[in-house]
mmCIF file of C-alpha atoms in Angstrom:
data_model
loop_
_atom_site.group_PDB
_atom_site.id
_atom_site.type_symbol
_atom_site.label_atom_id
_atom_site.label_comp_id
_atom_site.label_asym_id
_atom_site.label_seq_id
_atom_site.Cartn_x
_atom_site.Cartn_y
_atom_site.Cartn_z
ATOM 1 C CA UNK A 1242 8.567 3.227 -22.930
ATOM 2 C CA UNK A 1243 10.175 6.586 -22.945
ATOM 3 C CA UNK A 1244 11.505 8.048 -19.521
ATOM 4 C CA UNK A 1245 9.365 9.759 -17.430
ATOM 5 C CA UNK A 1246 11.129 11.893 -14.823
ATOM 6 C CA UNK A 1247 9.963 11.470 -10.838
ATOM 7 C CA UNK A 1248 6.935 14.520 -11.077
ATOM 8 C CA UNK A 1249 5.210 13.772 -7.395
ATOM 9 C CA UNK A 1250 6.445 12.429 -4.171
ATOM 10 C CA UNK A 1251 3.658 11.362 -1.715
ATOM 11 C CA UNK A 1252 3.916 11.852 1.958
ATOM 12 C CA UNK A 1253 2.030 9.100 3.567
ATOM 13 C CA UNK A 1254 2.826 10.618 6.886
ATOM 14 C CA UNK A 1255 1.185 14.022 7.332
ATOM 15 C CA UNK A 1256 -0.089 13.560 10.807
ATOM 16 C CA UNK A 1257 -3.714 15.325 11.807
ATOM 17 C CA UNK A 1258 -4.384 18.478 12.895
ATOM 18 C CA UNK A 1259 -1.723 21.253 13.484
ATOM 19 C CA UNK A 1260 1.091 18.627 12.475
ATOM 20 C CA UNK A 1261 -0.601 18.133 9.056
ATOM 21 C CA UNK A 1262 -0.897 21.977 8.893
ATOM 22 C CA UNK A 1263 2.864 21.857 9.214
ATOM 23 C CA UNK A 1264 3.585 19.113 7.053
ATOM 24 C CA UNK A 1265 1.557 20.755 4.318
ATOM 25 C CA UNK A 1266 3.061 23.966 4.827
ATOM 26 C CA UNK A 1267 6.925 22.717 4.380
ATOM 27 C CA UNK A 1268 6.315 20.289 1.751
ATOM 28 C CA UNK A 1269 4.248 22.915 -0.511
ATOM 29 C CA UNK A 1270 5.365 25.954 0.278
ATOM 30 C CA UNK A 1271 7.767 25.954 -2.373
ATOM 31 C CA UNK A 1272 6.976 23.172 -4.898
ATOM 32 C CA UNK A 1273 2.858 22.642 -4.350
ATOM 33 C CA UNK A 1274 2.432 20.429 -7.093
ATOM 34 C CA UNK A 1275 5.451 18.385 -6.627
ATOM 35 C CA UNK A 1276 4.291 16.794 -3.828
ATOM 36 C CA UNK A 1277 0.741 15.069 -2.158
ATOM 37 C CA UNK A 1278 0.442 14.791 1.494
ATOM 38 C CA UNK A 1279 -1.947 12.028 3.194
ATOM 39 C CA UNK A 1280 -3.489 12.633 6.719
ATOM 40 C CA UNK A 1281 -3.058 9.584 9.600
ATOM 41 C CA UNK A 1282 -6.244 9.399 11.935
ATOM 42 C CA UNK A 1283 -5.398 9.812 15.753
ATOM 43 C CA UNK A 1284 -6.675 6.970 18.186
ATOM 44 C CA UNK A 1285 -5.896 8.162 21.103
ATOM 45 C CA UNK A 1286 -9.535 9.452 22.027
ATOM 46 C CA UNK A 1287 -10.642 6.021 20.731
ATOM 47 C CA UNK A 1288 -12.328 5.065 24.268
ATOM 48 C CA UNK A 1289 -14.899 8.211 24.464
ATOM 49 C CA UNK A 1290 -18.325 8.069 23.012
ATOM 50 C CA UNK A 1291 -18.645 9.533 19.306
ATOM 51 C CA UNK A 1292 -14.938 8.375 18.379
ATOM 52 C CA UNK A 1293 -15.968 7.876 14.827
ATOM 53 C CA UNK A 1294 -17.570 11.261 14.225
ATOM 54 C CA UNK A 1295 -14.938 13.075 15.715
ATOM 55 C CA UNK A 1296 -12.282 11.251 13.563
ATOM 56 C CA UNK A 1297 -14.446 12.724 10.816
ATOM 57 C CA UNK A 1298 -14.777 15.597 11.555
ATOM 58 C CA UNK A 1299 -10.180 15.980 12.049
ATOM 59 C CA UNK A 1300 -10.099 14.652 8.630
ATOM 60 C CA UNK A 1301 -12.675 17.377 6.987
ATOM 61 C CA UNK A 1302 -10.781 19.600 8.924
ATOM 62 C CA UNK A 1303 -7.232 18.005 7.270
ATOM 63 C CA UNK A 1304 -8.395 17.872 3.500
ATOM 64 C CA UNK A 1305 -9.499 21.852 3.836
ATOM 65 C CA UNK A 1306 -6.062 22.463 4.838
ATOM 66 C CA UNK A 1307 -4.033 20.383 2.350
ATOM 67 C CA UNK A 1308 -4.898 16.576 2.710
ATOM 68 C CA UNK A 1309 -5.434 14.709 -0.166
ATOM 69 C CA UNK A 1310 -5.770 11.407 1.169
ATOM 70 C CA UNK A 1311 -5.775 8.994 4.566
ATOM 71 C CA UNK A 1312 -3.102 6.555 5.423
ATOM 72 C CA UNK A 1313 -3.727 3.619 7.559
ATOM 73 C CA UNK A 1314 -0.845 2.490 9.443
ATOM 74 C CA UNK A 1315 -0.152 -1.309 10.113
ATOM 75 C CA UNK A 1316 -1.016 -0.891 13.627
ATOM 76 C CA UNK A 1317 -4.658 -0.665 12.474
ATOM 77 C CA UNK A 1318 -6.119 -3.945 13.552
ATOM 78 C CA UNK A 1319 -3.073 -5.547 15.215
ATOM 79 C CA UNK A 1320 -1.816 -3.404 17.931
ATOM 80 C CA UNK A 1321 -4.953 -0.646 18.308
ATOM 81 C CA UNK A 1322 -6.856 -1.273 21.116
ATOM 82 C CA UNK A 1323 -9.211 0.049 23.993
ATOM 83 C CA UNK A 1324 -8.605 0.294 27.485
ATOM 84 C CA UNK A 1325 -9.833 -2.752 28.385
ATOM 85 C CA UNK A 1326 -7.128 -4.397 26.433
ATOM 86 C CA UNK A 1327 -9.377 -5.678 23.586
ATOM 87 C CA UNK A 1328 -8.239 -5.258 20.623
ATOM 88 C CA UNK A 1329 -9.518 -2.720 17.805
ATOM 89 C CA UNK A 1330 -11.614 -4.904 14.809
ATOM 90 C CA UNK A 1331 -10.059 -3.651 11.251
ATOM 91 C CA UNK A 1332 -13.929 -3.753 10.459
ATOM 92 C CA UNK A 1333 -14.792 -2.036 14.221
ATOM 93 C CA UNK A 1334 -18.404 -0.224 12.999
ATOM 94 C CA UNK A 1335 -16.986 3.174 15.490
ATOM 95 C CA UNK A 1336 -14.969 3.848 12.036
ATOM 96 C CA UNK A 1337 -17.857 3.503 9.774
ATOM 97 C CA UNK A 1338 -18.371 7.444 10.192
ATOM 98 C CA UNK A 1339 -14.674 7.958 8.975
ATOM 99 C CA UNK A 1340 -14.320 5.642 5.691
ATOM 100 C CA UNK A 1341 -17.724 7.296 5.156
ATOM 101 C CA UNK A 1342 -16.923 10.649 5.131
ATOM 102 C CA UNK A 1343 -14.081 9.892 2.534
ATOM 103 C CA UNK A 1344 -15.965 8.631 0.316
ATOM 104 C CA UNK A 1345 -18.079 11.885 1.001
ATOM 105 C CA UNK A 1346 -14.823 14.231 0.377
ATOM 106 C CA UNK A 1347 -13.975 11.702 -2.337
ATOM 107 C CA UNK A 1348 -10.231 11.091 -0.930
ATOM 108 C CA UNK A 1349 -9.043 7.148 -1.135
ATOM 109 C CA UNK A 1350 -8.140 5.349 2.153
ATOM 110 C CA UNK A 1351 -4.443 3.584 1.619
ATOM 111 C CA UNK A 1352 -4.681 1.600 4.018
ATOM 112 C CA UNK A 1353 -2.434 -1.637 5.581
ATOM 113 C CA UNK A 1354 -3.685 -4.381 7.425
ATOM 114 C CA UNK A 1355 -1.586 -7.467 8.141
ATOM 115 C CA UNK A 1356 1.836 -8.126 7.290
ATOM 116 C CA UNK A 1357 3.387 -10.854 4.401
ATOM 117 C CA UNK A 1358 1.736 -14.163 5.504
ATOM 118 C CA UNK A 1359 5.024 -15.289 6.131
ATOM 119 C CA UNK A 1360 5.513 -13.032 8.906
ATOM 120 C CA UNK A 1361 2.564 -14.953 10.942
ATOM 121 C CA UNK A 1362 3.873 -18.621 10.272
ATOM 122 C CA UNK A 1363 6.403 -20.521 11.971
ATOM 123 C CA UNK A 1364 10.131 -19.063 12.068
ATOM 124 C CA UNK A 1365 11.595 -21.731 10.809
ATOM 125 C CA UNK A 1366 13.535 -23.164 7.931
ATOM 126 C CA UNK A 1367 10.531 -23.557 5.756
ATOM 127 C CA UNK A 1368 9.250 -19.998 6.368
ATOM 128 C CA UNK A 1369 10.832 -17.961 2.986
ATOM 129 C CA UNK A 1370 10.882 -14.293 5.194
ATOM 130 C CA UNK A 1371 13.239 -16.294 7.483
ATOM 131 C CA UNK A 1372 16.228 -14.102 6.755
ATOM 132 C CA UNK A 1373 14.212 -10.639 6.919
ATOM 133 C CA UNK A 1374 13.173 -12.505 10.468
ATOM 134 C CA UNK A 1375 16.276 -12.941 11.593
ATOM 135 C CA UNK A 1376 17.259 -9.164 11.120
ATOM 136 C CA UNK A 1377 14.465 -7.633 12.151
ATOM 137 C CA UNK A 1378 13.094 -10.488 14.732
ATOM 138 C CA UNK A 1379 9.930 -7.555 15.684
ATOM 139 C CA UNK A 1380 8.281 -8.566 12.618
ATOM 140 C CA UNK A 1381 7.030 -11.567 13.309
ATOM 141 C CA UNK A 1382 3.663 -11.905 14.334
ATOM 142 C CA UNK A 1383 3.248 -15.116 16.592
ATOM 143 C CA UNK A 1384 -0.201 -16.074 17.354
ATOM 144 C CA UNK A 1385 -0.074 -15.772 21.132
ATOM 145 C CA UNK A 1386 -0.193 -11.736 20.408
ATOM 146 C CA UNK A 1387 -1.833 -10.995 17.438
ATOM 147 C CA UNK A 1388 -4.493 -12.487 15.193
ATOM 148 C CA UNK A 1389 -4.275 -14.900 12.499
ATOM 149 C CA UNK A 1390 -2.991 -13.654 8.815
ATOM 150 C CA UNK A 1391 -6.663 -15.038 7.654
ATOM 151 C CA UNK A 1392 -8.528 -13.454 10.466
ATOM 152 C CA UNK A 1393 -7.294 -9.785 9.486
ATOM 153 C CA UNK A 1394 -7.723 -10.412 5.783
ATOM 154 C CA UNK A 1395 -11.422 -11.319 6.621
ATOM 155 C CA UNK A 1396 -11.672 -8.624 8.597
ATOM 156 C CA UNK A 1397 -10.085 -6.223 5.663
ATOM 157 C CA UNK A 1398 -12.582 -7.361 3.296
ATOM 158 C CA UNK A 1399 -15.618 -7.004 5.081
ATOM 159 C CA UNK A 1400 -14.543 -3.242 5.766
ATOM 160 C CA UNK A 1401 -14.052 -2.623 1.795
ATOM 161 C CA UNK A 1402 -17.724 -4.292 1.482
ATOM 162 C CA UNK A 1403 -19.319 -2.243 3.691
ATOM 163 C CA UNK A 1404 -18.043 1.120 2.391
ATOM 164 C CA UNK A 1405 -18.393 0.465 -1.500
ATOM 165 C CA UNK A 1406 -18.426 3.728 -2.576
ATOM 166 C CA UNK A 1407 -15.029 4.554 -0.500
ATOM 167 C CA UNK A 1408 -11.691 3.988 -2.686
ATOM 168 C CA UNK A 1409 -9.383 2.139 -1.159
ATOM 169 C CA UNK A 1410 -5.584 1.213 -1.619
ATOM 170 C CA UNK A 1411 -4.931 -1.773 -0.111
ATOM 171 C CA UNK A 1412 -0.853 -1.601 0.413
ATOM 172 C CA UNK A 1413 1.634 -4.213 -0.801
ATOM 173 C CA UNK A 1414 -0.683 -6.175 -3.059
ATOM 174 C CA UNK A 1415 -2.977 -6.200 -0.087
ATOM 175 C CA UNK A 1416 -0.525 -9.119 0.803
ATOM 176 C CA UNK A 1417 -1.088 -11.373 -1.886
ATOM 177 C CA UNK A 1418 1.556 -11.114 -4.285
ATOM 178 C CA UNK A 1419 2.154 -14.747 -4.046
ATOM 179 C CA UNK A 1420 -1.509 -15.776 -5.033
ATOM 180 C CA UNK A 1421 -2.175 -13.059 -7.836
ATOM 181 C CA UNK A 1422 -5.762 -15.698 -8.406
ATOM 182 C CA UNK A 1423 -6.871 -14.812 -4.967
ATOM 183 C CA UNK A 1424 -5.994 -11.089 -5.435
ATOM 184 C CA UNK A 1425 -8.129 -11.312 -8.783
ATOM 185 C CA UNK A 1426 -11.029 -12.683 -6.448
ATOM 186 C CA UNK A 1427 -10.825 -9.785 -4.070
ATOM 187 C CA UNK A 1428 -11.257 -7.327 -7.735
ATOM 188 C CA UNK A 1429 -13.635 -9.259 -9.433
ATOM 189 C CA UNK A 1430 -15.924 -8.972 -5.857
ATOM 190 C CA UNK A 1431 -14.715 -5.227 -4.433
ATOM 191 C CA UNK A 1432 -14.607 -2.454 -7.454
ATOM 192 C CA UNK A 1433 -13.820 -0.280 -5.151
ATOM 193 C CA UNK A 1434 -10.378 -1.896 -3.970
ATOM 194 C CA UNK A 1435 -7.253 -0.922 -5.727
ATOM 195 C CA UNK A 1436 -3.592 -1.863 -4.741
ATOM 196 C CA UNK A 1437 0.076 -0.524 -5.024
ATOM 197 C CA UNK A 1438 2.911 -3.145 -5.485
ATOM 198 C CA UNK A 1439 5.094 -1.039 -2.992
ATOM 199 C CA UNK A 1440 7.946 -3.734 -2.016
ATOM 200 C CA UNK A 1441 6.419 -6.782 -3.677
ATOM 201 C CA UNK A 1442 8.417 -6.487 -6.243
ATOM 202 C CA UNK A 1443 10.679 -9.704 -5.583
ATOM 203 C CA UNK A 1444 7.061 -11.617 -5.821
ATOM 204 C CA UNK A 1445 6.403 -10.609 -8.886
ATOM 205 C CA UNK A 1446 9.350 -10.967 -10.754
ATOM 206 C CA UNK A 1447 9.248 -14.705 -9.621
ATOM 207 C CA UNK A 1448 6.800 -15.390 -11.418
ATOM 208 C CA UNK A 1449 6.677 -13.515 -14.734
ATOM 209 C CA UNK A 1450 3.980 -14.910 -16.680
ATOM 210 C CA UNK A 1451 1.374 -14.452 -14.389
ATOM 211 C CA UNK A 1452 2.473 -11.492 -12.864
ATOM 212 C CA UNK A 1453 2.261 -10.039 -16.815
ATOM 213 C CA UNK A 1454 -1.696 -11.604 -17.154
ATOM 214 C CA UNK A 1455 -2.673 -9.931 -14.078
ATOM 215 C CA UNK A 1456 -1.384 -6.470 -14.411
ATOM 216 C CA UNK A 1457 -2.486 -6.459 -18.453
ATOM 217 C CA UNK A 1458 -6.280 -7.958 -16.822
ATOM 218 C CA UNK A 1459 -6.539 -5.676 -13.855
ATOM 219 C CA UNK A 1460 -4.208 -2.567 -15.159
ATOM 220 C CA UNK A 1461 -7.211 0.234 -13.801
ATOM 221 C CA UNK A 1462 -6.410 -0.959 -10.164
ATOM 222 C CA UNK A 1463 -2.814 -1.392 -9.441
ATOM 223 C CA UNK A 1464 -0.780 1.916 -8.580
ATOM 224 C CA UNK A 1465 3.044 2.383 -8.658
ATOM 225 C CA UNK A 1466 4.587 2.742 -4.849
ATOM 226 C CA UNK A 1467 7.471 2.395 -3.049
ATOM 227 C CA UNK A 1468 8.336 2.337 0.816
ATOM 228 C CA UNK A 1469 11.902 4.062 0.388
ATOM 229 C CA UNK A 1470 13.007 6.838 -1.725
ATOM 230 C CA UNK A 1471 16.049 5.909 -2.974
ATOM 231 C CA UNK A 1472 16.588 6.839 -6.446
ATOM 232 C CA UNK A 1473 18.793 3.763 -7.001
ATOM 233 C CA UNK A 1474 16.639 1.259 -6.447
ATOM 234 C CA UNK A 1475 13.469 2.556 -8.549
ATOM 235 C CA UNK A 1476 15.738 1.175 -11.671
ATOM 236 C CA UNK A 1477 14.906 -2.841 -10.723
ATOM 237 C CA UNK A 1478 11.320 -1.702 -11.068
ATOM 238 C CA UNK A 1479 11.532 -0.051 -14.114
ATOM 239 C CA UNK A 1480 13.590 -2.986 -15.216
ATOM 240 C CA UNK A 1481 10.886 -5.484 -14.251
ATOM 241 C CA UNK A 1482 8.026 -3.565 -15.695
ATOM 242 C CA UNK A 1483 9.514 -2.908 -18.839
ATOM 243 C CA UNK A 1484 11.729 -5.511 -19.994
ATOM 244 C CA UNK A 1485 12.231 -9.092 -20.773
ATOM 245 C CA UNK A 1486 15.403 -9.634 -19.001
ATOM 246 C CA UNK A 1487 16.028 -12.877 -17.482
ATOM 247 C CA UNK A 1488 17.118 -13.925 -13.880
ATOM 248 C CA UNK A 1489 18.892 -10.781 -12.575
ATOM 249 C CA UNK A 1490 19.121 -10.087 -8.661
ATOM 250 C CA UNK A 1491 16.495 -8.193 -6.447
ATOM 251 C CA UNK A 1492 17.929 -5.469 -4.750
ATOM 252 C CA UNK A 1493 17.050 -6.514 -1.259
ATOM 253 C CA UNK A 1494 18.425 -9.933 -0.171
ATOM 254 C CA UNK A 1495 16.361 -9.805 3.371
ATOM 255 C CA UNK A 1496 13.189 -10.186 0.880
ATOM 256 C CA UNK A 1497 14.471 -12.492 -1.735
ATOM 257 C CA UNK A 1498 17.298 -14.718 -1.637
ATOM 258 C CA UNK A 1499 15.869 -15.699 -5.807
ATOM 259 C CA UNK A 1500 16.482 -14.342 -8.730
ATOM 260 C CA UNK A 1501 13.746 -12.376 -10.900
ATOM 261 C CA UNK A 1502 12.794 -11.830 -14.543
ATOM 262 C CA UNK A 1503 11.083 -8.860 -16.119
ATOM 263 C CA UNK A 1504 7.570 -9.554 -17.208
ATOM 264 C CA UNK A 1505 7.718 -6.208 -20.542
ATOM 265 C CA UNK A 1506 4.385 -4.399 -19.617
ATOM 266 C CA UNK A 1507 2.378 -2.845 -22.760
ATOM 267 C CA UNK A 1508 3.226 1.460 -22.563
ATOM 268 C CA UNK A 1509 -0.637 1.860 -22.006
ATOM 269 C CA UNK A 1510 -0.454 -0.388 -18.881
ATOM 270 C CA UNK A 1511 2.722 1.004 -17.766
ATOM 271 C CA UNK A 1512 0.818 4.788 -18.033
ATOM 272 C CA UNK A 1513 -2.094 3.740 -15.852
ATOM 273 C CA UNK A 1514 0.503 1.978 -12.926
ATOM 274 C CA UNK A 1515 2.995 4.312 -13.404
ATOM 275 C CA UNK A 1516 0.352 7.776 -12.672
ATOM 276 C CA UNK A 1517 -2.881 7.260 -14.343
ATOM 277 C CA UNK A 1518 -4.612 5.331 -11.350
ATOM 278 C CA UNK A 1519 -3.307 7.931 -9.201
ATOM 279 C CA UNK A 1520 -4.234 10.741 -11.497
ATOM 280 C CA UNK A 1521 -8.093 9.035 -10.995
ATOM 281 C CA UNK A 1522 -7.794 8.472 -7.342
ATOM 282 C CA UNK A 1523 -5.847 11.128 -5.663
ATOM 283 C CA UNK A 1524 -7.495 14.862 -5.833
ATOM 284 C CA UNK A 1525 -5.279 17.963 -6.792
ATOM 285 C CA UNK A 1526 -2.661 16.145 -8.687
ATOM 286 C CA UNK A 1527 -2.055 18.476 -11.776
ATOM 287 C CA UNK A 1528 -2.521 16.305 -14.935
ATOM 288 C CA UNK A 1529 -0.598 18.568 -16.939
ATOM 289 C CA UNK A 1530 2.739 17.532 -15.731
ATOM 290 C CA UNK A 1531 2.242 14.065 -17.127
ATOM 291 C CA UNK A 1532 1.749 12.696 -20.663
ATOM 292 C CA UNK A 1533 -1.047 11.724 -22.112
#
């Protein structure tokens, strides 16, 4: 495929309110098309009646000043709760208004609940993450304070159910990069879910057969992401997507102490990850700065 040059960086951190304003402001005041900027709801009136209406109301109040999206930060359904300590359902009904209204100002929802699977299991020798573990030891997720790995997925996938006509971008191959069948499940039964294979690369490129099947089969739902910007590591994607190379090192030991192979995408499919999906999904994104 010929090289495309880096044309929009997303902001998944805008904030609400006068911090969006802000964030807006300084990241489009002097390139506004070079750059998208997601709102992040605010929980911290969570505990007073009409929550979820309120919540609505910020984010109409976000997308007329710049928002083109809501982000969903991993705390949603793990470490959100009320005051009397219970914890916040991913599928709580006080959000319903929310999701609703943005499928109303027809915004998606990326949005990410859970963390690998690995990350809930025993720390131990068998558990593959147990490196990334030992250097960051916060990540794991032990069940004596949070929920299973199964219970938030459930609890995901009843929330994309109940809001069908709501786009939403589940984060990280909503977590099942390693089971690309079960992934195919969750299309075949939610149109409206899509994905982004932001640092799931090293899952992929383990397994490069089916990792090619299911991006050529489901290539209108998958969008390119990436939780760093650093220029130099955008090259082992690239790499992945769009060659045939054999066994060649991930850039991140912490996530992958194997080797992976390149799986050679068709150009059409590589379009749609690379910026068409997002071109469908994200308003205000000027086409014209992209091939056809």
């Amino acid at each position: 495929m010929d090289t495309i040059n880096l044309r929009v960086l997303v902001n998944l951190s805008g904030g609400n309110g006068e911090e969006l304003r802000k964030t807006v402001a300084t990241m489009k005041g002097r390139y506004p098309d070079r750059f998208v900027v997601f709102a992040n709801p605010s929980y911290e009136d969570i505990n007073a009646p009409g929550y979820g209406n309120r919540a609505a109301e910020r984010l109409a109040a976000d997308v007329r000043n710049g928002a083109q999206g809501l982000k969903i930060f991993k705390n949603f359904g793990m470490d959100v709760k009320y005051a009397n300590g219970e914890r916040v359902h991913a599928d709580d009904p006080i959000f319903d208004p929310l999701f609703e209204k943005c499928a109303e100002l027809k915004i998606p929802v990326l949005i990410h609940i859970a963390e690998p699977s690995a990350f809930f299991d025993p720390w131990d020798y068998k558990n593959e993450r147990w490196e990334e573990l030992n250097e960051f030891p916060q990540r794991a997720r032990p069940p004596s304070k949070y929920p299973s790995f199964e219970t938030l997925m459930a609890e995901r996938n009843h929330l994309f159910a109940k809001h069908p006509r709501t786009h939403f971008i589940a984060a990280h191959l909503a977590f099942h990069g390693n089971d690309l069948g079960r992934l195919g499940k969750l299309f075949d039964s939610l149109p409206n879910m899509y994905v982004d294979v932001a640092a799931v690369l090293a899952e992929l490129g383990r397994q490069p057969y089916s990792a090619h099947d299911f991006l050529v089969k489901y290539q209108d739902r998958v969008l390119m992401g990436k939780d760093i910007y650093d220029v130099n590591e955008y090259k082992w994607y690239f790499r992945a997507f769009e060659t045939r190379d054999e066994y060649f090192e991930y850039y991140r030991k912490r996530h992958a102490f194997w080797r992976i192979y390149g799986f050679q995408l068709p150009d059409e499919v590589l379009k749609k990850i690379y910026y068409k999906n997002a071109l469908k999904l994200i308003p205000g994104i000027d086409s014209k700065a992209f091939p056809d």
